[in-house]
C-alpha positions as a Python dict, from the first residue, in 0.01 Angstrom:
ca = {
    (1, 'X'): (0, 0, 0),
    (2, 'X'): (244, 288, 52),
    (3, 'X'): (190, 272, 426),
    (4, 'X'): (266, -99, 429),
    (5, 'X'): (585, -43, 230),
    (6, 'X'): (693, 239, 461),
    (7, 'X'): (627, 27, 770),
    (8, 'X'): (814, -264, 617),
    (9, 'X'): (1103, -34, 526),
    (10, 'X'): (1112, 116, 873),
    (11, 'X'): (1113, -230, 1031),
    (12, 'X'): (1403, -327, 807),
    (13, 'X'): (1595, -16, 901),
    (14, 'X'): (1544, -83, 1270),
    (15, 'X'): (1662, -440, 1228),
    (16, 'X'): (1971, -328, 1039),
    (17, 'X'): (2048, -35, 1266),
    (18, 'X'): (2221, -258, 1517),
    (19, 'X'): (2462, -379, 1248),
    (20, 'X'): (2543, -47, 1081),
    (21, 'X'): (2808, 203, 1173),
    (22, 'X'): (2718, 561, 1260),
    (23, 'X'): (2845, 679, 919),
    (24, 'X'): (2634, 421, 735),
    (25, 'X'): (2327, 530, 929),
    (26, 'X'): (2399, 895, 858),
    (27, 'X'): (2430, 834, 485),
    (28, 'X'): (2121, 617, 469),
    (29, 'X'): (1914, 858, 679),
    (30, 'X'): (2004, 1149, 454),
    (31, 'X'): (1881, 964, 146),
    (32, 'X'): (1574, 832, 330),
    (33, 'X'): (1478, 1182, 444),
    (34, 'X'): (1508, 1310, 89),
    (35, 'X'): (1298, 1020, -41),
    (36, 'X'): (1033, 1082, 225),
    (37, 'X'): (1013, 1447, 120),
    (38, 'X'): (961, 1337, -240),
    (39, 'X'): (688, 1095, -131),
    (40, 'X'): (517, 1378, 56),
    (41, 'X'): (530, 1595, -255),
    (42, 'X'): (379, 1309, -455),
    (43, 'X'): (100, 1267, -201),
    (44, 'X'): (24, 1639, -220),
    (45, 'X'): (23, 1624, -599),
    (46, 'X'): (-219, 1330, -592),
    (47, 'X'): (-449, 1517, -355),
    (48, 'X'): (-443, 1814, -591),
    (49, 'X'): (-515, 1585, -885),
    (50, 'X'): (-830, 1465, -711),
    (51, 'X'): (-967, 1819, -742),
    (52, 'X'): (-888, 1850, -1113),
    (53, 'X'): (-1053, 1702, -1421),
    (54, 'X'): (-951, 1579, -1763),
    (55, 'X'): (-601, 1649, -1890),
    (56, 'X'): (-509, 1855, -1584),
    (57, 'X'): (-586, 1557, -1359),
    (58, 'X'): (-382, 1320, -1575),
    (59, 'X'): (-92, 1564, -1584),
    (60, 'X'): (-91, 1599, -1204),
    (61, 'X'): (-113, 1223, -1158),
    (62, 'X'): (178, 1173, -1398),
    (63, 'X'): (381, 1428, -1203),
    (64, 'X'): (298, 1244, -880),
    (65, 'X'): (409, 915, -1035),
    (66, 'X'): (735, 1076, -1145),
    (67, 'X'): (796, 1200, -791),
    (68, 'X'): (729, 853, -651),
    (69, 'X'): (975, 704, -901),
    (70, 'X'): (1233, 964, -800),
    (71, 'X'): (1177, 875, -433),
    (72, 'X'): (1232, 506, -512),
    (73, 'X'): (1550, 589, -705),
    (74, 'X'): (1671, 804, -415),
    (75, 'X'): (1619, 517, -171),
    (76, 'X'): (1812, 283, -401),
    (77, 'X'): (2093, 538, -430),
    (78, 'X'): (2097, 560, -52),
    (79, 'X'): (2137, 185, -25),
    (80, 'X'): (2427, 194, -270),
    (81, 'X'): (2589, 483, -85),
    (82, 'X'): (2548, 303, 247),
    (83, 'X'): (2704, -9, 96),
    (84, 'X'): (2995, 198, -35),
    (85, 'X'): (3057, 340, 314),
    (86, 'X'): (3036, -13, 453),
    (87, 'X'): (3315, -139, 226),
}
């Protein structure tokens, strides 16, 4: 599912790239890069959780979920920042 969302997001960015100014792209890319890094951390945490059991596994999975939520919030903040530059 994550791959599909990333591909869809990338396709959207490519489609919008022609309409955006260089500054808008710079702002959006900065937030997107940060969100991608958070997603990578979440993926690593989930992989680690697969090797744990019991409460440790649940704790790692919860941390991964928190990182994914932070990545989503970062992407949304990037959209808002891009829109602010646009105006």
